[in-house]
């Protein structure tokens, strides 16, 4: 098996990918609710693809999959909940804000509780997933 250049992505760049993917997730998730024509459905599909490719590349760079996915989904959850309140006029709820804070505490706790053995298993799973999606081949072609 050939080594992929994705594993050479720095941790900082990997976290930028996670954050970018999470932010784009906010837009495509709202797009699922508000899309009503082919252009908006297409943009939603592109957003889904972009955000998940960012997440997969971040995981391939040796970040822990459990933490990456939690942060990715946490950004999406917080972003969508706040956008629904601020942009789309959903009612403000202290309970909703409290649960979002609880989610963020859970993500931080997950990061603090991971261990090396879990990380190795999660990394092997992520590499298999990226290979199945063909991301390894794309990266190898771009690096040539």
Short mmCIF file of N, CA and C in Angstrom, two decimals:
data_model
loop_
_atom_site.label_atom_id
_atom_site.label_comp_id
_atom_site.label_asym_id
_atom_site.label_seq_id
_atom_site.Cartn_x
_atom_site.Cartn_y
_atom_site.Cartn_z
N UNK A 1 0.84 -1.17 0.00
CA UNK A 1 0.00 0.00 0.00
C UNK A 1 0.88 1.24 0.00
N UNK A 2 0.59 2.18 -0.91
CA UNK A 2 1.39 3.39 -0.99
C UNK A 2 0.98 4.38 0.08
N UNK A 3 1.94 5.15 0.53
CA UNK A 3 1.67 6.16 1.53
C UNK A 3 1.04 7.37 0.87
N UNK A 4 0.05 7.93 1.51
CA UNK A 4 -0.66 9.08 0.96
C UNK A 4 -0.06 10.38 1.51
N UNK A 5 -0.06 11.41 0.67
CA UNK A 5 0.43 12.71 1.11
C UNK A 5 -0.53 13.40 2.07
N UNK A 6 -1.76 12.89 2.17
CA UNK A 6 -2.72 13.48 3.09
C UNK A 6 -2.20 13.40 4.52
N UNK A 7 -1.46 12.33 4.85
CA UNK A 7 -0.96 12.18 6.21
C UNK A 7 0.09 13.24 6.54
N UNK A 8 0.55 13.98 5.54
CA UNK A 8 1.54 15.03 5.77
C UNK A 8 0.90 16.39 6.00
N UNK A 9 -0.42 16.45 6.02
CA UNK A 9 -1.10 17.70 6.33
C UNK A 9 -0.82 18.02 7.79
N UNK A 10 -0.46 19.27 8.05
CA UNK A 10 -0.17 19.66 9.44
C UNK A 10 -1.44 19.63 10.27
N UNK A 11 -1.28 19.49 11.57
CA UNK A 11 -2.44 19.51 12.46
C UNK A 11 -3.20 20.83 12.36
N UNK A 12 -2.48 21.94 12.21
CA UNK A 12 -3.15 23.23 12.09
C UNK A 12 -4.02 23.30 10.85
N UNK A 13 -3.49 22.84 9.71
CA UNK A 13 -4.27 22.83 8.48
C UNK A 13 -5.45 21.87 8.60
N UNK A 14 -5.23 20.75 9.25
CA UNK A 14 -6.31 19.79 9.45
C UNK A 14 -7.45 20.42 10.25
N UNK A 15 -7.11 21.17 11.30
CA UNK A 15 -8.15 21.83 12.09
C UNK A 15 -8.84 22.93 11.29
N UNK A 16 -8.11 23.61 10.41
CA UNK A 16 -8.74 24.60 9.52
C UNK A 16 -9.76 23.89 8.63
N UNK A 17 -9.41 22.70 8.12
CA UNK A 17 -10.34 21.94 7.30
C UNK A 17 -11.59 21.54 8.10
N UNK A 18 -11.40 21.12 9.34
CA UNK A 18 -12.54 20.74 10.18
C UNK A 18 -13.46 21.94 10.39
N UNK A 19 -12.88 23.08 10.70
CA UNK A 19 -13.68 24.28 10.95
C UNK A 19 -14.38 24.73 9.68
N UNK A 20 -13.66 24.74 8.56
CA UNK A 20 -14.27 25.12 7.28
C UNK A 20 -15.41 24.18 6.92
N UNK A 21 -15.18 22.88 7.09
CA UNK A 21 -16.23 21.90 6.80
C UNK A 21 -17.44 22.08 7.71
N UNK A 22 -17.20 22.39 8.97
CA UNK A 22 -18.30 22.63 9.90
C UNK A 22 -19.10 23.87 9.56
N UNK A 23 -18.41 24.91 9.14
CA UNK A 23 -19.10 26.15 8.74
C UNK A 23 -19.94 25.91 7.48
N UNK A 24 -19.36 25.22 6.51
CA UNK A 24 -20.11 24.91 5.28
C UNK A 24 -21.30 24.02 5.61
N UNK A 25 -21.14 23.15 6.61
CA UNK A 25 -22.26 22.31 7.03
C UNK A 25 -23.46 23.14 7.46
N UNK A 26 -23.21 24.26 8.11
CA UNK A 26 -24.30 25.14 8.52
C UNK A 26 -25.12 25.59 7.31
N UNK A 27 -24.42 25.92 6.23
CA UNK A 27 -25.10 26.40 5.04
C UNK A 27 -25.86 25.28 4.32
N UNK A 28 -25.20 24.10 4.16
CA UNK A 28 -25.91 23.06 3.42
C UNK A 28 -27.08 22.49 4.22
N UNK A 29 -26.95 22.45 5.54
CA UNK A 29 -28.06 21.94 6.34
C UNK A 29 -29.26 22.88 6.23
N UNK A 30 -28.99 24.19 6.25
CA UNK A 30 -30.08 25.14 6.02
C UNK A 30 -30.60 25.01 4.60
N UNK A 31 -29.69 24.73 3.67
CA UNK A 31 -30.09 24.53 2.28
C UNK A 31 -31.06 23.38 2.12
N UNK A 32 -30.88 22.34 2.90
CA UNK A 32 -31.82 21.21 2.84
C UNK A 32 -33.23 21.65 3.20
N UNK A 33 -33.33 22.59 4.13
CA UNK A 33 -34.65 23.05 4.59
C UNK A 33 -35.25 24.08 3.64
N UNK A 34 -34.42 24.96 3.08
CA UNK A 34 -34.95 26.10 2.34
C UNK A 34 -34.77 26.00 0.83
N UNK A 35 -34.06 25.01 0.31
CA UNK A 35 -33.86 24.88 -1.14
C UNK A 35 -35.20 24.57 -1.81
N UNK A 36 -35.47 25.28 -2.90
CA UNK A 36 -36.72 25.05 -3.62
C UNK A 36 -36.55 25.06 -5.14
N UNK A 37 -35.30 25.04 -5.61
CA UNK A 37 -35.07 24.95 -7.05
C UNK A 37 -33.77 24.19 -7.31
N UNK A 38 -33.55 23.86 -8.56
CA UNK A 38 -32.40 23.03 -8.93
C UNK A 38 -31.07 23.66 -8.53
N UNK A 39 -30.92 24.96 -8.71
CA UNK A 39 -29.68 25.64 -8.36
C UNK A 39 -29.38 25.49 -6.87
N UNK A 40 -30.38 25.73 -6.03
CA UNK A 40 -30.16 25.63 -4.58
C UNK A 40 -29.90 24.18 -4.15
N UNK A 41 -30.57 23.23 -4.79
CA UNK A 41 -30.29 21.82 -4.49
C UNK A 41 -28.86 21.45 -4.91
N UNK A 42 -28.42 21.97 -6.06
CA UNK A 42 -27.07 21.71 -6.53
C UNK A 42 -26.04 22.31 -5.58
N UNK A 43 -26.25 23.55 -5.16
CA UNK A 43 -25.34 24.19 -4.20
C UNK A 43 -25.32 23.44 -2.88
N UNK A 44 -26.46 22.94 -2.46
CA UNK A 44 -26.53 22.14 -1.23
C UNK A 44 -25.69 20.87 -1.39
N UNK A 45 -25.82 20.20 -2.52
CA UNK A 45 -25.03 18.99 -2.77
C UNK A 45 -23.54 19.27 -2.79
N UNK A 46 -23.14 20.38 -3.40
CA UNK A 46 -21.72 20.76 -3.41
C UNK A 46 -21.24 21.04 -1.99
N UNK A 47 -22.07 21.70 -1.20
CA UNK A 47 -21.71 21.96 0.20
C UNK A 47 -21.53 20.69 1.00
N UNK A 48 -22.42 19.72 0.78
CA UNK A 48 -22.30 18.43 1.47
C UNK A 48 -20.99 17.76 1.10
N UNK A 49 -20.70 17.71 -0.19
CA UNK A 49 -19.47 17.08 -0.65
C UNK A 49 -18.24 17.78 -0.08
N UNK A 50 -18.22 19.11 -0.16
CA UNK A 50 -17.08 19.88 0.35
C UNK A 50 -16.86 19.64 1.83
N UNK A 51 -17.92 19.72 2.62
CA UNK A 51 -17.75 19.59 4.07
C UNK A 51 -17.27 18.21 4.47
N UNK A 52 -17.80 17.16 3.82
CA UNK A 52 -17.36 15.83 4.19
C UNK A 52 -15.95 15.52 3.69
N UNK A 53 -15.57 16.06 2.53
CA UNK A 53 -14.19 15.88 2.08
C UNK A 53 -13.23 16.56 3.05
N UNK A 54 -13.59 17.76 3.52
CA UNK A 54 -12.75 18.44 4.53
C UNK A 54 -12.59 17.57 5.77
N UNK A 55 -13.69 16.99 6.23
CA UNK A 55 -13.63 16.17 7.43
C UNK A 55 -12.77 14.93 7.20
N UNK A 56 -12.95 14.26 6.07
CA UNK A 56 -12.18 13.05 5.80
C UNK A 56 -10.69 13.37 5.69
N UNK A 57 -10.34 14.45 5.01
CA UNK A 57 -8.93 14.83 4.89
C UNK A 57 -8.33 15.15 6.26
N UNK A 58 -9.11 15.80 7.11
CA UNK A 58 -8.62 16.11 8.46
C UNK A 58 -8.35 14.84 9.25
N UNK A 59 -9.25 13.87 9.13
CA UNK A 59 -9.07 12.61 9.85
C UNK A 59 -7.88 11.85 9.29
N UNK A 60 -7.69 11.89 7.97
CA UNK A 60 -6.55 11.21 7.36
C UNK A 60 -5.23 11.81 7.81
N UNK A 61 -5.24 13.05 8.27
CA UNK A 61 -4.00 13.71 8.69
C UNK A 61 -3.57 13.31 10.09
N UNK A 62 -4.21 12.34 10.67
CA UNK A 62 -3.87 11.77 11.98
C UNK A 62 -4.61 12.40 13.15
N UNK A 63 -5.59 13.26 12.89
CA UNK A 63 -6.43 13.74 13.99
C UNK A 63 -7.40 12.62 14.38
N UNK A 64 -7.84 12.62 15.62
CA UNK A 64 -8.74 11.58 16.09
C UNK A 64 -10.12 11.75 15.47
N UNK A 65 -10.65 10.67 14.92
CA UNK A 65 -11.92 10.73 14.21
C UNK A 65 -13.07 11.12 15.14
N UNK A 66 -13.07 10.61 16.35
CA UNK A 66 -14.15 10.93 17.28
C UNK A 66 -14.19 12.41 17.61
N UNK A 67 -13.03 12.99 17.82
CA UNK A 67 -12.96 14.42 18.14
C UNK A 67 -13.28 15.25 16.90
N UNK A 68 -12.71 14.87 15.75
CA UNK A 68 -12.97 15.62 14.51
C UNK A 68 -14.46 15.63 14.21
N UNK A 69 -15.08 14.47 14.27
CA UNK A 69 -16.50 14.41 13.95
C UNK A 69 -17.34 15.20 14.96
N UNK A 70 -16.96 15.11 16.23
CA UNK A 70 -17.70 15.86 17.26
C UNK A 70 -17.58 17.36 17.04
N UNK A 71 -16.38 17.83 16.73
CA UNK A 71 -16.19 19.26 16.48
C UNK A 71 -16.95 19.67 15.22
N UNK A 72 -16.85 18.86 14.17
CA UNK A 72 -17.53 19.12 12.91
C UNK A 72 -19.04 19.27 13.13
N UNK A 73 -19.63 18.29 13.79
CA UNK A 73 -21.07 18.31 14.05
C UNK A 73 -21.41 19.41 15.06
N UNK A 74 -20.54 19.63 16.04
CA UNK A 74 -20.78 20.70 17.02
C UNK A 74 -20.84 22.07 16.37
N UNK A 75 -19.92 22.34 15.45
CA UNK A 75 -19.94 23.61 14.72
C UNK A 75 -21.24 23.73 13.95
N UNK A 76 -21.62 22.65 13.28
CA UNK A 76 -22.87 22.67 12.52
C UNK A 76 -24.08 22.88 13.41
N UNK A 77 -24.12 22.20 14.54
CA UNK A 77 -25.25 22.33 15.45
C UNK A 77 -25.36 23.74 16.01
N UNK A 78 -24.25 24.26 16.50
CA UNK A 78 -24.26 25.61 17.07
C UNK A 78 -24.59 26.64 15.98
N UNK A 79 -23.94 26.51 14.83
CA UNK A 79 -24.16 27.45 13.75
C UNK A 79 -25.59 27.46 13.26
N UNK A 80 -26.16 26.28 13.08
CA UNK A 80 -27.54 26.21 12.59
C UNK A 80 -28.52 26.72 13.64
N UNK A 81 -28.31 26.35 14.89
CA UNK A 81 -29.21 26.82 15.95
C UNK A 81 -29.18 28.34 16.06
N UNK A 82 -27.98 28.92 16.01
CA UNK A 82 -27.88 30.38 16.09
C UNK A 82 -28.44 31.05 14.83
N UNK A 83 -28.19 30.48 13.66
CA UNK A 83 -28.72 31.04 12.42
C UNK A 83 -30.24 30.99 12.42
N UNK A 84 -30.81 29.91 12.91
CA UNK A 84 -32.26 29.80 12.97
C UNK A 84 -32.85 30.91 13.86
N UNK A 85 -32.16 31.22 14.95
CA UNK A 85 -32.65 32.27 15.85
C UNK A 85 -32.43 33.65 15.24
N UNK A 86 -31.21 33.92 14.77
CA UNK A 86 -30.83 35.26 14.30
C UNK A 86 -31.40 35.58 12.91
N UNK A 87 -31.24 34.65 11.99
CA UNK A 87 -31.59 34.92 10.59
C UNK A 87 -33.04 34.55 10.27
N UNK A 88 -33.48 33.41 10.76
CA UNK A 88 -34.77 32.89 10.34
C UNK A 88 -35.89 33.09 11.37
N UNK A 89 -35.62 33.82 12.45
CA UNK A 89 -36.67 34.22 13.39
C UNK A 89 -37.22 33.14 14.29
N UNK A 90 -36.49 32.06 14.50
CA UNK A 90 -36.93 31.05 15.46
C UNK A 90 -36.93 31.67 16.86
N UNK A 91 -37.82 31.25 17.72
CA UNK A 91 -37.85 31.83 19.07
C UNK A 91 -36.59 31.48 19.88
N UNK A 92 -36.10 32.45 20.64
CA UNK A 92 -34.95 32.26 21.52
C UNK A 92 -35.39 31.44 22.72
N UNK A 93 -34.53 30.49 23.11
CA UNK A 93 -34.85 29.64 24.25
C UNK A 93 -33.60 29.44 25.09
N UNK A 94 -33.70 29.73 26.37
CA UNK A 94 -32.57 29.48 27.26
C UNK A 94 -32.24 27.99 27.31
N UNK A 95 -33.24 27.14 27.24
CA UNK A 95 -33.02 25.71 27.25
C UNK A 95 -32.18 25.30 26.03
N UNK A 96 -32.52 25.84 24.86
CA UNK A 96 -31.78 25.52 23.63
C UNK A 96 -30.33 25.97 23.76
N UNK A 97 -30.11 27.17 24.26
CA UNK A 97 -28.75 27.69 24.43
C UNK A 97 -28.00 26.85 25.47
N UNK A 98 -28.66 26.48 26.55
CA UNK A 98 -28.04 25.64 27.57
C UNK A 98 -27.62 24.28 27.02
N UNK A 99 -28.45 23.69 26.18
CA UNK A 99 -28.12 22.40 25.59
C UNK A 99 -26.96 22.52 24.59
N UNK A 100 -26.89 23.63 23.89
CA UNK A 100 -25.77 23.86 22.98
C UNK A 100 -24.47 23.97 23.78
N UNK A 101 -24.51 24.68 24.90
CA UNK A 101 -23.34 24.78 25.76
C UNK A 101 -22.95 23.40 26.29
N UNK A 102 -23.93 22.60 26.67
CA UNK A 102 -23.66 21.24 27.13
C UNK A 102 -23.00 20.41 26.03
N UNK A 103 -23.46 20.58 24.81
CA UNK A 103 -22.84 19.88 23.67
C UNK A 103 -21.37 20.28 23.53
N UNK A 104 -21.09 21.57 23.63
CA UNK A 104 -19.71 22.03 23.51
C UNK A 104 -18.84 21.49 24.64
N UNK A 105 -19.38 21.43 25.84
CA UNK A 105 -18.64 20.85 26.96
C UNK A 105 -18.35 19.37 26.69
N UNK A 106 -19.32 18.66 26.10
CA UNK A 106 -19.12 17.26 25.76
C UNK A 106 -18.02 17.06 24.73
N UNK A 107 -17.95 17.95 23.73
CA UNK A 107 -16.91 17.86 22.71
C UNK A 107 -15.54 18.07 23.34
N UNK A 108 -15.42 19.06 24.21
CA UNK A 108 -14.15 19.31 24.90
C UNK A 108 -13.78 18.12 25.78
N UNK A 109 -14.76 17.58 26.49
CA UNK A 109 -14.50 16.40 27.32
C UNK A 109 -14.05 15.20 26.51
N UNK A 110 -14.64 15.03 25.33
CA UNK A 110 -14.24 13.94 24.46
C UNK A 110 -12.79 14.09 24.04
N UNK A 111 -12.39 15.29 23.70
CA UNK A 111 -11.00 15.54 23.30
C UNK A 111 -10.05 15.22 24.46
N UNK A 112 -10.42 15.58 25.66
CA UNK A 112 -9.55 15.34 26.81
C UNK A 112 -9.48 13.87 27.22
N UNK A 113 -10.46 13.06 26.79
CA UNK A 113 -10.52 11.68 27.26
C UNK A 113 -10.03 10.64 26.25
N UNK A 114 -9.58 11.05 25.08
CA UNK A 114 -9.15 10.07 24.07
C UNK A 114 -7.80 9.47 24.45
N UNK A 115 -7.57 8.24 24.01
CA UNK A 115 -6.28 7.61 24.26
C UNK A 115 -5.66 7.11 22.96
N UNK A 116 -4.40 6.71 23.01
CA UNK A 116 -3.63 6.34 21.82
C UNK A 116 -4.21 5.11 21.10
N UNK A 117 -4.65 4.10 21.83
CA UNK A 117 -5.18 2.89 21.20
C UNK A 117 -6.44 3.20 20.39
N UNK A 118 -7.34 3.99 20.97
CA UNK A 118 -8.54 4.40 20.25
C UNK A 118 -8.16 5.19 19.00
N UNK A 119 -7.16 6.05 19.13
CA UNK A 119 -6.73 6.87 18.00
C UNK A 119 -6.24 6.00 16.85
N UNK A 120 -5.48 4.95 17.14
CA UNK A 120 -4.96 4.08 16.09
C UNK A 120 -6.10 3.35 15.39
N UNK A 121 -7.08 2.87 16.14
CA UNK A 121 -8.22 2.19 15.54
C UNK A 121 -9.05 3.15 14.68
N UNK A 122 -9.27 4.34 15.19
CA UNK A 122 -10.04 5.33 14.44
C UNK A 122 -9.31 5.75 13.18
N UNK A 123 -7.99 5.86 13.25
CA UNK A 123 -7.20 6.24 12.08
C UNK A 123 -7.28 5.17 11.00
N UNK A 124 -7.21 3.91 11.39
CA UNK A 124 -7.32 2.82 10.42
C UNK A 124 -8.69 2.84 9.75
N UNK A 125 -9.73 3.11 10.51
CA UNK A 125 -11.07 3.21 9.96
C UNK A 125 -11.17 4.37 8.98
N UNK A 126 -10.61 5.51 9.33
CA UNK A 126 -10.64 6.69 8.46
C UNK A 126 -9.88 6.45 7.17
N UNK A 127 -8.74 5.79 7.25
CA UNK A 127 -7.95 5.50 6.05
C UNK A 127 -8.71 4.56 5.12
N UNK A 128 -9.38 3.58 5.68
CA UNK A 128 -10.19 2.68 4.86
C UNK A 128 -11.34 3.42 4.19
N UNK A 129 -11.97 4.31 4.93
CA UNK A 129 -13.08 5.11 4.40
C UNK A 129 -12.60 6.01 3.27
N UNK A 130 -11.46 6.68 3.46
CA UNK A 130 -10.92 7.57 2.42
C UNK A 130 -10.53 6.77 1.18
N UNK A 131 -9.98 5.58 1.38
CA UNK A 131 -9.61 4.74 0.24
C UNK A 131 -10.86 4.32 -0.52
N UNK A 132 -11.91 3.95 0.22
CA UNK A 132 -13.16 3.55 -0.43
C UNK A 132 -13.77 4.69 -1.24
N UNK A 133 -13.61 5.92 -0.77
CA UNK A 133 -14.14 7.08 -1.49
C UNK A 133 -13.24 7.50 -2.65
N UNK A 134 -12.02 6.96 -2.71
CA UNK A 134 -11.10 7.32 -3.78
C UNK A 134 -10.30 8.58 -3.50
N UNK A 135 -10.30 9.06 -2.26
CA UNK A 135 -9.56 10.28 -1.93
C UNK A 135 -8.06 10.07 -2.04
N UNK A 136 -7.57 8.87 -1.75
CA UNK A 136 -6.14 8.60 -1.87
C UNK A 136 -5.66 8.79 -3.30
N UNK A 137 -6.43 8.30 -4.25
CA UNK A 137 -6.05 8.43 -5.66
C UNK A 137 -6.04 9.90 -6.09
N UNK A 138 -7.01 10.66 -5.64
CA UNK A 138 -7.08 12.09 -5.99
C UNK A 138 -5.85 12.82 -5.47
N UNK A 139 -5.48 12.56 -4.23
CA UNK A 139 -4.33 13.24 -3.62
C UNK A 139 -3.04 12.83 -4.32
N UNK A 140 -2.92 11.56 -4.67
CA UNK A 140 -1.71 11.09 -5.35
C UNK A 140 -1.57 11.74 -6.73
N UNK A 141 -2.68 11.90 -7.45
CA UNK A 141 -2.63 12.55 -8.76
C UNK A 141 -2.23 14.01 -8.64
N UNK A 142 -2.76 14.71 -7.61
CA UNK A 142 -2.45 16.11 -7.42
C UNK A 142 -1.01 16.34 -7.00
N UNK A 143 -0.42 15.37 -6.32
CA UNK A 143 0.94 15.55 -5.81
C UNK A 143 2.00 15.29 -6.89
N UNK A 144 1.59 14.75 -8.02
CA UNK A 144 2.54 14.45 -9.09
C UNK A 144 2.78 15.63 -9.99
#
